[in-house]
CSV table of C-alpha atoms in Angstrom, one decimal:
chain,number,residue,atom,x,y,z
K,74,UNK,CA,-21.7,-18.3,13.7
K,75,UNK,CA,-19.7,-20.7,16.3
K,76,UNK,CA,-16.9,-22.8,15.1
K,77,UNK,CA,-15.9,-26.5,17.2
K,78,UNK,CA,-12.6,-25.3,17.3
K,79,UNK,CA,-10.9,-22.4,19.1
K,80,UNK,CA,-8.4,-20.2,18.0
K,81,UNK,CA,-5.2,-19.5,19.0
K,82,UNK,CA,-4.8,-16.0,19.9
K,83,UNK,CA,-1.3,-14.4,19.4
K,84,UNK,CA,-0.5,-11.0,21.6
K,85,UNK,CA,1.8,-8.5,19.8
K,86,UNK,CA,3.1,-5.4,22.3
K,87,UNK,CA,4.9,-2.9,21.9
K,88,UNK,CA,5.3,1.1,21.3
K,89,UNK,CA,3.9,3.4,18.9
K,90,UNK,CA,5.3,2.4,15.7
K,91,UNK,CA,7.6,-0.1,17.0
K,92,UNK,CA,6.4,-2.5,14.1
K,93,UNK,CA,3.5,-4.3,15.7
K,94,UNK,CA,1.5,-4.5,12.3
K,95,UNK,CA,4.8,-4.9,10.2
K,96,UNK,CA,4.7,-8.3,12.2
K,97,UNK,CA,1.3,-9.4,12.5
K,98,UNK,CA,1.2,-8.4,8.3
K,99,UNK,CA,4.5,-10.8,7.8
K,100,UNK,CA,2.7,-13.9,10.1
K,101,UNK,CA,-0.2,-12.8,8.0
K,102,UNK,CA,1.8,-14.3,4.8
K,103,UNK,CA,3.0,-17.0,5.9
K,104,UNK,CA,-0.4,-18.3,7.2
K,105,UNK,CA,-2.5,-16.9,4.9
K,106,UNK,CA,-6.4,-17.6,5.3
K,107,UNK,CA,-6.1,-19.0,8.7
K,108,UNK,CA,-5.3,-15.8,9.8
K,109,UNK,CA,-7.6,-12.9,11.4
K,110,UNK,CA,-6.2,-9.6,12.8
K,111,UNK,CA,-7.2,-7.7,15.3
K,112,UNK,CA,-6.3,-4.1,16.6
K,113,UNK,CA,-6.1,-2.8,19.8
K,114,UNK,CA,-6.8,0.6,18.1
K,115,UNK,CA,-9.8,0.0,17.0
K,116,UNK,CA,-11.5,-0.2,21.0
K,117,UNK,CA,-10.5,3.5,21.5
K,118,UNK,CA,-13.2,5.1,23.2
K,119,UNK,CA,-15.8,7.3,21.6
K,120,UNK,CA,-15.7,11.1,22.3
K,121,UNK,CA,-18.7,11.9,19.9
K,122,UNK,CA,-20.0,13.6,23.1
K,123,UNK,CA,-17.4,15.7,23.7
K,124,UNK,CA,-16.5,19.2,21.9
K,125,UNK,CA,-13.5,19.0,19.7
K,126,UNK,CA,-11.6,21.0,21.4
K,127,UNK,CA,-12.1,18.9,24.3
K,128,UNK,CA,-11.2,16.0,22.4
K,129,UNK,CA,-8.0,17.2,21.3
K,130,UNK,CA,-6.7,17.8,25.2
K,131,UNK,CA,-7.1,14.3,26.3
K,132,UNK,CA,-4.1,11.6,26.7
K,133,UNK,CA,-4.4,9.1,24.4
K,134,UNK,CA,-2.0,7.0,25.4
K,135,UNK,CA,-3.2,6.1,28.9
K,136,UNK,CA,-4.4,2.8,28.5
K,137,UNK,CA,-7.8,4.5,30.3
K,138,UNK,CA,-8.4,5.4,26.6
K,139,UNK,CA,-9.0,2.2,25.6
K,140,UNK,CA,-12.7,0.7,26.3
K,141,UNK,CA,-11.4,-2.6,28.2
K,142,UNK,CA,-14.2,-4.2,28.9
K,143,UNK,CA,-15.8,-4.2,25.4
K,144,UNK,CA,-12.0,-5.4,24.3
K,145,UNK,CA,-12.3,-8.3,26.5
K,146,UNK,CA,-16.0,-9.2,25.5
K,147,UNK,CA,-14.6,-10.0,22.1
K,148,UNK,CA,-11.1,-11.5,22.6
K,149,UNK,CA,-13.5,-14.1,24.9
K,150,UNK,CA,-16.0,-14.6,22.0
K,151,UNK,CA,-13.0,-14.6,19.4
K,152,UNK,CA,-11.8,-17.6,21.8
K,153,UNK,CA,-14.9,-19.3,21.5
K,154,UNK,CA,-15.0,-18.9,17.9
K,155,UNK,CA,-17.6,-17.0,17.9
K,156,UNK,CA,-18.3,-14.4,15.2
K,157,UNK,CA,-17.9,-10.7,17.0
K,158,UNK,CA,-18.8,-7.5,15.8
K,159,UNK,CA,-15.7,-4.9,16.1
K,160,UNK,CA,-16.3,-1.1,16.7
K,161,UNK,CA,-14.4,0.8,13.9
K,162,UNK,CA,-12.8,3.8,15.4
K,163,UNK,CA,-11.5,7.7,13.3
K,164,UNK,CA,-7.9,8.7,14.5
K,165,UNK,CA,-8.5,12.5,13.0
K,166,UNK,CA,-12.0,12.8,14.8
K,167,UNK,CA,-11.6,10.8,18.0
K,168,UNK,CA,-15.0,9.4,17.8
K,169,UNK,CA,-16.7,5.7,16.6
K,170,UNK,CA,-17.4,5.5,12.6
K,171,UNK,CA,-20.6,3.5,12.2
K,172,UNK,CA,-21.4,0.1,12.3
K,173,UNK,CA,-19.1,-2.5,12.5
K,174,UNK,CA,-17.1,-4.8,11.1
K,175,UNK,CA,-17.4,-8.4,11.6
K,176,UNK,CA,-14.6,-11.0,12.2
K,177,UNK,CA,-14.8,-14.5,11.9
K,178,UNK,CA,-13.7,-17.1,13.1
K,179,UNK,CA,-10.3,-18.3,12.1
K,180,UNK,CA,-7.5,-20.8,13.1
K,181,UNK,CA,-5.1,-18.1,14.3
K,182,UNK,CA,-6.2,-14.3,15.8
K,183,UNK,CA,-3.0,-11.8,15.7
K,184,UNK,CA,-4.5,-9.3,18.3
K,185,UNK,CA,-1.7,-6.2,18.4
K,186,UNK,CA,-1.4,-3.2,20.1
K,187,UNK,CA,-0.1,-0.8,23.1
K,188,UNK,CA,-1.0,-2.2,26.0
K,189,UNK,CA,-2.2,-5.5,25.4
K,190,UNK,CA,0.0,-7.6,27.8
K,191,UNK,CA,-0.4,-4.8,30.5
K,192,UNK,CA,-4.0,-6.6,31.9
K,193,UNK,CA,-3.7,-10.5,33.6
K,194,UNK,CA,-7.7,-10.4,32.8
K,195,UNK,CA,-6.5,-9.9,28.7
K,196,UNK,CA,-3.2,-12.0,28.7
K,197,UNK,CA,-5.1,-15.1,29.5
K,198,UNK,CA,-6.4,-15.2,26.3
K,199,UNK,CA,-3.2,-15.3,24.5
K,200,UNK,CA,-1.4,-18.7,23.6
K,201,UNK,CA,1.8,-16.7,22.2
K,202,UNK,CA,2.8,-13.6,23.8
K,203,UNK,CA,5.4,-10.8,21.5
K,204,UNK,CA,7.3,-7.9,22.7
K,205,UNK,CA,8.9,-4.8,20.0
K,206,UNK,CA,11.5,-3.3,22.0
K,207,UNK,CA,12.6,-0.6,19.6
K,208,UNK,CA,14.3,2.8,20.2
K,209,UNK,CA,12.1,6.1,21.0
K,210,UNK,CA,14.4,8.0,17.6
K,211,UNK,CA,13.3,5.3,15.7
K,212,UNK,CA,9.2,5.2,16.6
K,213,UNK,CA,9.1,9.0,16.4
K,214,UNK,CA,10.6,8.9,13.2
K,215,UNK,CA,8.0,6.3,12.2
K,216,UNK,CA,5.6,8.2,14.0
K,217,UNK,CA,6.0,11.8,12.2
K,218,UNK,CA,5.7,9.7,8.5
K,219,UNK,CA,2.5,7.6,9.8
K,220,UNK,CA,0.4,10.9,11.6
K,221,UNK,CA,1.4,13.2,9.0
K,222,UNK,CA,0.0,11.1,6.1
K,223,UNK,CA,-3.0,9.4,7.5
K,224,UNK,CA,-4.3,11.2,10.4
K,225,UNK,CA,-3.9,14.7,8.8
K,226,UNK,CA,-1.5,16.1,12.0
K,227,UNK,CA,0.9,18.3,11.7
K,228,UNK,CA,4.6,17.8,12.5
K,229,UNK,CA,4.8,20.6,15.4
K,230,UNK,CA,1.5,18.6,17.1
K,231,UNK,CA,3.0,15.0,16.7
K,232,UNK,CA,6.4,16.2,18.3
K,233,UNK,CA,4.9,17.9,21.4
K,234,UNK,CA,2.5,14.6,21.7
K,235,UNK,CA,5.0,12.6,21.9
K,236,UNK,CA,7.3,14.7,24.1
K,237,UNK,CA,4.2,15.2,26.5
K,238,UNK,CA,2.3,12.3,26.4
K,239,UNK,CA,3.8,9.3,23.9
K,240,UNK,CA,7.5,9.0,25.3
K,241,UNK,CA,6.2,9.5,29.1
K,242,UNK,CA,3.7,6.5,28.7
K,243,UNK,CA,5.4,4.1,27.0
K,244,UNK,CA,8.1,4.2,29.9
K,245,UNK,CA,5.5,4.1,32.9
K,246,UNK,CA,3.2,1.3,30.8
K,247,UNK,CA,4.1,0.3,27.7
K,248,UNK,CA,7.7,-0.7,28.5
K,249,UNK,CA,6.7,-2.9,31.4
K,250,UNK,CA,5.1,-5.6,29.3
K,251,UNK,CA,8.3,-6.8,28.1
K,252,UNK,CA,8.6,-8.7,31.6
K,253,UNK,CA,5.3,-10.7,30.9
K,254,UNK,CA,6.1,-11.5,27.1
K,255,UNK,CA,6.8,-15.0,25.9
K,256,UNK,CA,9.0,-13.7,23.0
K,257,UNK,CA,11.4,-10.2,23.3
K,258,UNK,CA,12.2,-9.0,19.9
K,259,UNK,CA,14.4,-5.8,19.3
K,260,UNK,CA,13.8,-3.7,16.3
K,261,UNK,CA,15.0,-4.6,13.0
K,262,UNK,CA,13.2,-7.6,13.3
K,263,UNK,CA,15.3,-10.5,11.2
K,264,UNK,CA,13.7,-12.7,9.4
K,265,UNK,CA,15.5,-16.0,10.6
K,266,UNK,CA,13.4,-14.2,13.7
K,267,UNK,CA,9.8,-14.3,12.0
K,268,UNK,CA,10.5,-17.5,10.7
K,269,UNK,CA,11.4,-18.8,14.5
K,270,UNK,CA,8.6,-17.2,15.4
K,271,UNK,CA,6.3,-18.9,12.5
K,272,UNK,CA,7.6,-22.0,13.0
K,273,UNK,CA,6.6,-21.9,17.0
K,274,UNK,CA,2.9,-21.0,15.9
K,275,UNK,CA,3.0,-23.9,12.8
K,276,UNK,CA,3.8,-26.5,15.6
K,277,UNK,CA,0.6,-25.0,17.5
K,278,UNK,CA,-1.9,-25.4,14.7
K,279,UNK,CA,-0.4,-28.7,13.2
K,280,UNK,CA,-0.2,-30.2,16.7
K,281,UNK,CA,-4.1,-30.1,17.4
K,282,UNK,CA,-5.0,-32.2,14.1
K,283,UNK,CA,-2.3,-34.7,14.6
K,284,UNK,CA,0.3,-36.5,13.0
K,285,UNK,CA,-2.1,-37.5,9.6
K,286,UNK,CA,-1.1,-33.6,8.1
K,287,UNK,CA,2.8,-33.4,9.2
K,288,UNK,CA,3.7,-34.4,5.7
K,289,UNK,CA,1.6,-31.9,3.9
K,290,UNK,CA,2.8,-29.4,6.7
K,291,UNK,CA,6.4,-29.9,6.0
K,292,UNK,CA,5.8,-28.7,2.4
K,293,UNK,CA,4.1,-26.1,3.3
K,294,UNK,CA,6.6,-25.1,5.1
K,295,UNK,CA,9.0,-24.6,2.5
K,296,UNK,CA,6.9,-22.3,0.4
K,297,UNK,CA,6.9,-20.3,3.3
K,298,UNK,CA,10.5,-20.1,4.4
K,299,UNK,CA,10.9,-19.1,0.6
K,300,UNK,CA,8.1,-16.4,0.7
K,301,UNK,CA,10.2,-14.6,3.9
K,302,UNK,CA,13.7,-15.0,2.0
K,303,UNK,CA,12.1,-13.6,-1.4
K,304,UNK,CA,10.7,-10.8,0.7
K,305,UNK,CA,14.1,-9.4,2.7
K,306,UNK,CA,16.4,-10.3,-0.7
């Protein structure tokens, strides 16, 4: 299915656990069923063909883990309003689940994820561009909750990950994005923040159907500014 109107694509960066879906979840909220997400994550590469063992050794956070062009094949048809299909990917087994899930087309597409600022050939797509700067105790902490409940790792594994691999890349390519964000947000995010940022993003999507919904908009508005200060009380 094609829609006549194409999204606006949103780019959330930052480091592992540095609150990329917290935000997408809270601009999520406010906007409701306009809104599609979109991970990063989920255009890991499959290893199905490699022994487990073998799986286990590699760097996952080299942006080489990611299958790019397959990323950018669908953040162009998601900009086209197209309906894409989205690989869904296992954290504990390194490989492609199957089938797919399929995303449609929506007003606004929050895409987050590592690296997703670090390629000119991916920013393009992105109207709005975010950067989490937040501190390596914190996302470790975050990280060692988060891997040891979902992904079934243990806390010895997760701390040598990051120490070899996690801390190491996010300073050589995860950091750098910060230069080519619109927005630079430091961890704890403020909601007077999310609600700048909301606002920025309203103005976006009312601006395209002209000044016949501004009055309906400004309502709107207020439900949301109340739904952020009901949610940080």
């Amino acid at each position: 299915m094609t829609s006549h109107v194409s999204p606006y694509l949103i780019g959330i960066a930052g480091g592992s656990c540095s609150g990329k879906t917290w935000l997408a979840g809270q601009l999520g909220q406010v906007f409701g069923e306009q809104t599609a997400f979109l991970s990063l994550d989920e255009f890991y590469r499959d290893r199905s063909q490699l022994s487990p063992s073998r799986r286990e050794s590699l760097n996952f956070d080299h942006p080489r883990a990611i299958d790019w062009p397959l990323f950018q094949r669908t953040l162009q048809d998601c900009a086209a309003a197209k309906s894409v299909g989205v690989p869904r990917y296992d954290f504990t087994t390194h490989c492609r689940l199957p089938g797919t899930r399929y995303l449609e087309p929506h007003p606004l597409l929050l895409v987050e994820g590592l690296w997703v600022l670090l390629r000119p050939e991916v920013r393009r797509f992105f109207t709005l561009s975010i950067f989490i700067d937040c501190c390596e105790k914190t996302r470790l902490q975050r990280r060692l909750k988060r891997d040891t409940a979902e992904r079934g790792r243990t806390r010895a594994s997760i701390q040598q990950q990051f120490r070899e691999t996690v801390a190491p890349m996010h300073n050589e390519f995860v950091a750098p994005q910060a230069r080519w964000a619109d927005l630079v947000l430091s961890e704890p995010i403020s909601h007077i923040e999310v609600e700048a940022i909301a606002e920025k993003i309203w103005c976006l999507l009312t601006a395209r159907s002209g000044p016949a919904p501004c009055w309906a908009a400004a309502s709107q508005r207020v439900d949301w500014r109340n739904q952020l200060l009901e949610f940080h009380t």
